[in-house]
PDB file of C-alpha atoms in Angstrom:
ATOM      1  CA  VAL A   1     -69.757 -31.995 202.148  1.00 48.00           C
ATOM      2  CA  THR A   2     -70.857 -33.492 198.839  1.00 53.00           C
ATOM      3  CA  GLY A   3     -73.298 -32.394 196.210  1.00 57.00           C
ATOM      4  CA  GLU A   4     -74.390 -28.941 195.175  1.00 59.00           C
ATOM      5  CA  HIS A   5     -77.484 -29.110 197.397  1.00 68.00           C
ATOM      6  CA  ALA A   6     -75.782 -30.594 200.469  1.00 73.00           C
ATOM      7  CA  LEU A   7     -75.821 -27.218 202.209  1.00 79.00           C
ATOM      8  CA  GLN A   8     -79.406 -26.433 201.288  1.00 82.00           C
ATOM      9  CA  HIS A   9     -80.756 -28.125 204.407  1.00 82.00           C
ATOM     10  CA  ALA A  10     -77.720 -27.510 206.621  1.00 85.00           C
ATOM     11  CA  SER A  11     -77.914 -25.379 209.730  1.00 87.00           C
ATOM     12  CA  GLU A  12     -77.171 -21.657 209.556  1.00 89.00           C
ATOM     13  CA  GLU A  13     -74.020 -22.383 211.549  1.00 90.00           C
ATOM     14  CA  LEU A  14     -72.700 -24.824 208.919  1.00 89.00           C
ATOM     15  CA  ARG A  15     -73.726 -22.553 206.036  1.00 90.00           C
ATOM     16  CA  GLY A  16     -71.781 -19.759 207.706  1.00 92.00           C
ATOM     17  CA  ASP A  17     -68.629 -21.815 208.318  1.00 91.00           C
ATOM     18  CA  ARG A  18     -65.931 -20.649 205.893  1.00 94.00           C
ATOM     19  CA  GLU A  19     -64.073 -23.971 205.893  1.00 93.00           C
ATOM     20  CA  VAL A  20     -67.263 -25.908 205.116  1.00 92.00           C
ATOM     21  CA  ALA A  21     -68.209 -23.364 202.444  1.00 92.00           C
ATOM     22  CA  LEU A  22     -64.796 -23.616 200.752  1.00 93.00           C
ATOM     23  CA  GLU A  23     -64.991 -27.396 200.710  1.00 91.00           C
ATOM     24  CA  ALA A  24     -68.499 -27.291 199.263  1.00 91.00           C
ATOM     25  CA  VAL A  25     -67.737 -24.809 196.457  1.00 93.00           C
ATOM     26  CA  ARG A  26     -64.516 -26.587 195.496  1.00 92.00           C
ATOM     27  CA  ASP A  27     -66.617 -29.680 194.896  1.00 91.00           C
ATOM     28  CA  HIS A  28     -69.680 -27.920 193.413  1.00 92.00           C
ATOM     29  CA  GLY A  29     -69.355 -24.236 192.584  1.00 92.00           C
ATOM     30  CA  LEU A  30     -73.112 -23.744 192.585  1.00 93.00           C
ATOM     31  CA  ALA A  31     -73.172 -24.595 196.294  1.00 93.00           C
ATOM     32  CA  LEU A  32     -72.409 -20.876 196.644  1.00 94.00           C
ATOM     33  CA  LYS A  33     -76.173 -20.420 196.360  1.00 94.00           C
ATOM     34  CA  TYR A  34     -76.706 -22.110 199.741  1.00 94.00           C
ATOM     35  CA  ILE A  35     -73.957 -20.629 201.901  1.00 94.00           C
ATOM     36  CA  SER A  36     -74.481 -17.628 204.137  1.00 93.00           C
ATOM     37  CA  GLU A  37     -74.913 -14.202 202.602  1.00 92.00           C
ATOM     38  CA  GLU A  38     -71.750 -13.070 204.353  1.00 94.00           C
ATOM     39  CA  LEU A  39     -69.687 -15.843 202.739  1.00 93.00           C
ATOM     40  CA  ARG A  40     -71.227 -15.168 199.306  1.00 93.00           C
ATOM     41  CA  GLY A  41     -69.414 -11.859 199.679  1.00 93.00           C
ATOM     42  CA  ASP A  42     -66.106 -13.512 200.597  1.00 94.00           C
ATOM     43  CA  ARG A  43     -63.772 -13.077 197.611  1.00 91.00           C
ATOM     44  CA  GLY A  44     -61.822 -16.284 198.329  1.00 93.00           C
ATOM     45  CA  VAL A  45     -64.959 -18.414 198.569  1.00 94.00           C
ATOM     46  CA  ALA A  46     -66.520 -16.845 195.468  1.00 91.00           C
ATOM     47  CA  LEU A  47     -63.309 -17.264 193.458  1.00 88.00           C
ATOM     48  CA  GLU A  48     -63.161 -20.966 194.332  1.00 91.00           C
ATOM     49  CA  ALA A  49     -66.817 -21.340 193.338  1.00 92.00           C
ATOM     50  CA  VAL A  50     -66.302 -19.573 190.008  1.00 86.00           C
ATOM     51  CA  ARG A  51     -63.204 -21.651 189.242  1.00 86.00           C
ATOM     52  CA  GLN A  52     -65.274 -24.790 189.733  1.00 89.00           C
ATOM     53  CA  ASP A  53     -68.366 -23.532 187.894  1.00 88.00           C
ATOM     54  CA  GLY A  54     -68.568 -20.095 186.334  1.00 82.00           C
ATOM     55  CA  LEU A  55     -72.331 -20.029 186.744  1.00 86.00           C
ATOM     56  CA  ALA A  56     -71.676 -19.560 190.458  1.00 89.00           C
ATOM     57  CA  LEU A  57     -71.002 -15.868 189.815  1.00 85.00           C
ATOM     58  CA  GLU A  58     -74.777 -15.445 189.715  1.00 88.00           C
ATOM     59  CA  TYR A  59     -74.889 -16.211 193.467  1.00 92.00           C
ATOM     60  CA  ALA A  60     -71.959 -14.046 194.525  1.00 89.00           C
ATOM     61  CA  SER A  61     -72.698 -10.762 196.243  1.00 89.00           C
ATOM     62  CA  GLU A  62     -73.393  -7.731 194.053  1.00 86.00           C
ATOM     63  CA  GLU A  63     -70.068  -6.305 195.169  1.00 89.00           C
ATOM     64  CA  LEU A  64     -68.211  -9.390 193.908  1.00 86.00           C
ATOM     65  CA  ARG A  65     -70.170  -9.456 190.657  1.00 84.00           C
ATOM     66  CA  SER A  66     -68.565  -6.039 190.156  1.00 88.00           C
ATOM     67  CA  ASP A  67     -65.095  -7.442 190.884  1.00 90.00           C
ATOM     68  CA  ARG A  68     -63.146  -7.130 187.649  1.00 93.00           C
ATOM     69  CA  ALA A  69     -60.620  -9.913 188.331  1.00 89.00           C
ATOM     70  CA  LEU A  70     -63.336 -12.359 189.365  1.00 87.00           C
ATOM     71  CA  THR A  71     -65.423 -11.557 186.296  1.00 90.00           C
ATOM     72  CA  LEU A  72     -62.416 -11.917 183.982  1.00 91.00           C
ATOM     73  CA  GLU A  73     -61.731 -15.338 185.517  1.00 86.00           C
ATOM     74  CA  ASP A  74     -65.350 -16.257 184.912  1.00 86.00           C
ATOM     75  CA  VAL A  75     -65.649 -15.165 181.268  1.00 92.00           C
ATOM     76  CA  ARG A  76     -62.332 -16.851 180.409  1.00 90.00           C
ATOM     77  CA  HIS A  77     -64.114 -20.134 181.065  1.00 86.00           C
ATOM     78  CA  ASN A  78     -67.283 -19.248 179.200  1.00 89.00           C
ATOM     79  CA  GLY A  79     -68.030 -15.931 177.576  1.00 93.00           C
ATOM     80  CA  ARG A  80     -71.780 -16.366 178.136  1.00 91.00           C
ATOM     81  CA  TRP A  81     -71.210 -15.836 181.835  1.00 90.00           C
ATOM     82  CA  LEU A  82     -70.880 -12.142 181.062  1.00 94.00           C
ATOM     83  CA  MET A  83     -74.635 -12.188 181.774  1.00 93.00           C
ATOM     84  CA  TYR A  84     -73.880 -12.414 185.509  1.00 89.00           C
ATOM     85  CA  ALA A  85     -71.405  -9.532 185.554  1.00 91.00           C
ATOM     86  CA  SER A  86     -72.363  -6.144 186.907  1.00 91.00           C
ATOM     87  CA  GLU A  87     -73.632  -3.542 184.483  1.00 94.00           C
ATOM     88  CA  ARG A  88     -70.376  -1.619 184.875  1.00 95.00           C
ATOM     89  CA  LEU A  89     -68.303  -4.624 183.813  1.00 96.00           C
ATOM     90  CA  ARG A  90     -70.582  -5.301 180.844  1.00 97.00           C
ATOM     91  CA  GLY A  91     -69.231  -1.994 179.601  1.00 98.00           C
ATOM     92  CA  ASP A  92     -65.585  -2.788 180.362  1.00 98.00           C
ATOM     93  CA  ARG A  93     -63.855  -3.310 177.003  1.00 98.00           C
ATOM     94  CA  GLU A  94     -61.292  -5.842 178.254  1.00 97.00           C
ATOM     95  CA  VAL A  95     -63.926  -7.944 180.027  1.00 97.00           C
ATOM     96  CA  VAL A  96     -66.253  -7.881 177.015  1.00 98.00           C
ATOM     97  CA  LEU A  97     -63.444  -8.719 174.569  1.00 98.00           C
ATOM     98  CA  GLU A  98     -62.460 -11.689 176.728  1.00 97.00           C
ATOM     99  CA  ALA A  99     -66.082 -12.857 176.754  1.00 97.00           C
ATOM    100  CA  VAL A 100     -66.718 -12.516 172.999  1.00 97.00           C
ATOM    101  CA  ARG A 101     -63.444 -14.283 172.173  1.00 96.00           C
ATOM    102  CA  ARG A 102     -64.882 -17.314 173.964  1.00 94.00           C
ATOM    103  CA  CYS A 103     -68.471 -16.929 172.783  1.00 94.00           C
ATOM    104  CA  GLY A 104     -69.344 -14.366 170.138  1.00 95.00           C
ATOM    105  CA  VAL A 105     -72.979 -14.295 171.168  1.00 95.00           C
ATOM    106  CA  ALA A 106     -71.915 -13.000 174.608  1.00 96.00           C
ATOM    107  CA  LEU A 107     -72.096  -9.669 172.790  1.00 97.00           C
ATOM    108  CA  LYS A 108     -75.798  -9.634 173.660  1.00 97.00           C
ATOM    109  CA  TYR A 109     -74.921  -9.181 177.353  1.00 97.00           C
ATOM    110  CA  ALA A 110     -72.535  -6.290 176.694  1.00 98.00           C
ATOM    111  CA  SER A 111     -73.475  -2.651 177.120  1.00 98.00           C
ATOM    112  CA  ALA A 112     -74.854  -0.711 174.157  1.00 98.00           C
ATOM    113  CA  GLU A 113     -71.520   1.092 173.957  1.00 98.00           C
ATOM    114  CA  MET A 114     -69.659  -2.210 173.575  1.00 98.00           C
ATOM    115  CA  ARG A 115     -72.180  -3.481 170.996  1.00 98.00           C
ATOM    116  CA  ALA A 116     -71.280  -0.361 168.996  1.00 98.00           C
ATOM    117  CA  ASP A 117     -67.503  -0.814 169.417  1.00 98.00           C
ATOM    118  CA  ARG A 118     -66.125  -1.907 166.054  1.00 98.00           C
ATOM    119  CA  GLY A 119     -63.198  -3.883 167.519  1.00 97.00           C
ATOM    120  CA  VAL A 120     -65.429  -5.766 169.947  1.00 98.00           C
ATOM    121  CA  VAL A 121     -67.989  -6.588 167.263  1.00 97.00           C
ATOM    122  CA  LEU A 122     -65.305  -7.780 164.821  1.00 97.00           C
ATOM    123  CA  GLU A 123     -63.992 -10.179 167.485  1.00 96.00           C
ATOM    124  CA  ALA A 124     -67.522 -11.409 168.207  1.00 96.00           C
ATOM    125  CA  VAL A 125     -68.441 -12.059 164.562  1.00 95.00           C
ATOM    126  CA  ARG A 126     -65.213 -14.021 164.056  1.00 93.00           C
ATOM    127  CA  ILE A 127     -66.663 -16.557 166.498  1.00 91.00           C
ATOM    128  CA  GLY A 128     -70.092 -16.125 164.946  1.00 82.00           C
ATOM    129  CA  ILE A 129     -72.743 -18.706 165.692  1.00 85.00           C
ATOM    130  CA  ASP A 130     -73.588 -20.168 169.059  1.00 84.00           C
ATOM    131  CA  PRO A 131     -73.826 -23.922 168.436  1.00 80.00           C
ATOM    132  CA  VAL A 132     -76.398 -24.330 171.191  1.00 81.00           C
ATOM    133  CA  THR A 133     -78.874 -21.552 170.334  1.00 83.00           C
ATOM    134  CA  GLY A 134     -78.052 -20.949 166.667  1.00 84.00           C
ATOM    135  CA  GLU A 135     -77.814 -17.217 167.378  1.00 90.00           C
ATOM    136  CA  HIS A 136     -75.219 -15.206 165.477  1.00 94.00           C
ATOM    137  CA  ALA A 137     -73.150 -12.528 167.199  1.00 95.00           C
ATOM    138  CA  LEU A 138     -74.066 -10.038 164.479  1.00 96.00           C
ATOM    139  CA  GLN A 139     -77.680 -10.091 165.704  1.00 95.00           C
ATOM    140  CA  HIS A 140     -76.524  -8.241 168.805  1.00 96.00           C
ATOM    141  CA  ALA A 141     -74.308  -5.627 167.161  1.00 97.00           C
ATOM    142  CA  SER A 142     -75.444  -2.034 166.858  1.00 97.00           C
ATOM    143  CA  GLU A 143     -77.483  -1.122 163.805  1.00 97.00           C
ATOM    144  CA  GLU A 144     -74.616   1.035 162.583  1.00 97.00           C
ATOM    145  CA  LEU A 145     -72.146  -1.859 162.668  1.00 97.00           C
ATOM    146  CA  ARG A 146     -74.586  -4.197 160.945  1.00 97.00           C
ATOM    147  CA  GLY A 147     -74.227  -1.714 158.096  1.00 97.00           C
ATOM    148  CA  ASP A 148     -70.411  -1.725 158.165  1.00 97.00           C
ATOM    149  CA  ARG A 149     -69.018  -3.530 155.111  1.00 97.00           C
ATOM    150  CA  GLU A 150     -65.906  -4.897 156.861  1.00 96.00           C
ATOM    151  CA  VAL A 151     -67.976  -6.267 159.750  1.00 97.00           C
ATOM    152  CA  ALA A 152     -70.469  -7.787 157.290  1.00 97.00           C
ATOM    153  CA  LEU A 153     -67.726  -9.464 155.252  1.00 97.00           C
ATOM    154  CA  GLU A 154     -66.112 -10.856 158.400  1.00 95.00           C
ATOM    155  CA  ALA A 155     -69.470 -12.226 159.551  1.00 95.00           C
ATOM    156  CA  VAL A 156     -70.420 -13.949 156.276  1.00 96.00           C
ATOM    157  CA  ARG A 157     -66.927 -15.275 155.562  1.00 94.00           C
ATOM    158  CA  ASP A 158     -67.436 -18.237 157.900  1.00 88.00           C
ATOM    159  CA  HIS A 159     -71.199 -18.077 158.373  1.00 93.00           C
ATOM    160  CA  GLY A 160     -72.943 -17.187 155.130  1.00 95.00           C
ATOM    161  CA  LEU A 161     -76.364 -17.139 156.721  1.00 94.00           C
ATOM    162  CA  ALA A 162     -75.272 -14.129 158.800  1.00 95.00           C
ATOM    163  CA  LEU A 163     -76.301 -12.196 155.684  1.00 96.00           C
ATOM    164  CA  LYS A 164     -79.742 -12.253 157.286  1.00 96.00           C
ATOM    165  CA  TYR A 165     -78.559  -9.857 160.034  1.00 96.00           C
ATOM    166  CA  ILE A 166     -76.693  -7.230 158.044  1.00 96.00           C
ATOM    167  CA  SER A 167     -78.239  -3.992 156.836  1.00 96.00           C
ATOM    168  CA  GLU A 168     -80.616  -4.031 153.913  1.00 95.00           C
ATOM    169  CA  GLU A 169     -78.187  -1.894 151.933  1.00 96.00           C
ATOM    170  CA  LEU A 170     -75.358  -4.412 152.371  1.00 96.00           C
ATOM    171  CA  ARG A 171     -77.635  -7.321 151.481  1.00 96.00           C
ATOM    172  CA  GLY A 172     -77.686  -5.608 148.082  1.00 96.00           C
ATOM    173  CA  ASP A 173     -73.881  -5.353 147.914  1.00 97.00           C
ATOM    174  CA  ARG A 174     -72.762  -7.868 145.293  1.00 95.00           C
ATOM    175  CA  GLY A 175     -69.409  -8.548 146.990  1.00 96.00           C
ATOM    176  CA  VAL A 176     -70.934  -9.193 150.412  1.00 97.00           C
ATOM    177  CA  ALA A 177     -73.740 -11.357 149.019  1.00 96.00           C
ATOM    178  CA  LEU A 178     -71.300 -13.331 146.869  1.00 96.00           C
ATOM    179  CA  GLU A 179     -69.042 -14.009 149.862  1.00 96.00           C
ATOM    180  CA  ALA A 180     -72.069 -15.205 151.853  1.00 96.00           C
ATOM    181  CA  VAL A 181     -73.309 -17.480 149.070  1.00 96.00           C
ATOM    182  CA  ARG A 182     -69.819 -18.941 148.583  1.00 96.00           C
ATOM    183  CA  GLN A 183     -69.865 -19.980 152.217  1.00 95.00           C
ATOM    184  CA  ASP A 184     -73.473 -21.219 152.226  1.00 95.00           C
ATOM    185  CA  GLY A 185     -75.672 -21.316 149.140  1.00 95.00           C
ATOM    186  CA  LEU A 186     -78.774 -20.909 151.278  1.00 96.00           C
ATOM    187  CA  ALA A 187     -77.630 -17.359 152.076  1.00 95.00           C
ATOM    188  CA  LEU A 188     -78.987 -16.319 148.670  1.00 95.00           C
ATOM    189  CA  GLU A 189     -82.407 -16.190 150.342  1.00 95.00           C
ATOM    190  CA  TYR A 190     -81.246 -13.119 152.331  1.00 96.00           C
ATOM    191  CA  ALA A 191     -79.658 -11.221 149.425  1.00 95.00           C
ATOM    192  CA  SER A 192     -81.592  -8.244 148.096  1.00 94.00           C
ATOM    193  CA  GLU A 193     -84.386  -8.906 145.646  1.00 92.00           C
ATOM    194  CA  GLU A 194     -82.395  -7.064 143.003  1.00 92.00           C
ATOM    195  CA  LEU A 195     -79.461  -9.472 143.345  1.00 90.00           C
ATOM    196  CA  ARG A 196     -81.732 -12.524 143.342  1.00 87.00           C
ATOM    197  CA  SER A 197     -83.393 -11.448 140.049  1.00 83.00           C
TER     198      SER A 197
END
């Protein structure tokens, strides 16, 4: 079996054959989309699919999207794939930490509780900007943590323009604004009016 879509037009019998399914997902993880519903719930098949392409988690059964070990395997490859995890696992501190260590912006897929967890947010802002979307992890932190001086300093240390996402009060903090401007002079635009005068 070759190609992600090879099973799309296959008979139900072939799409339900575990050996065929394993071969297909080892070659193209997203082939999980086209195998039988029963096999999308097979942990071994889903794990092979996720190892080949983490996006395959989207097509695993709901039960497997709640499988902690499978989700950890997935987010170790790409933190963004936290988006396909079950709601319960989006609130699992270890899973979320693993995700944000790979991609800080994965914080946006975490539960509100995790977006308000200081340790999780500090890890996320250390990664900072997503090079593809330009989003900064700090955008997805709780309002309270966007007003935390240590979190703000960590965010602007490597990404001065993150000053845009911190609380208004901290945009008026000389130390925070100075750190941001040292990293990127354009950050001055986001400092408080008082500091810009």
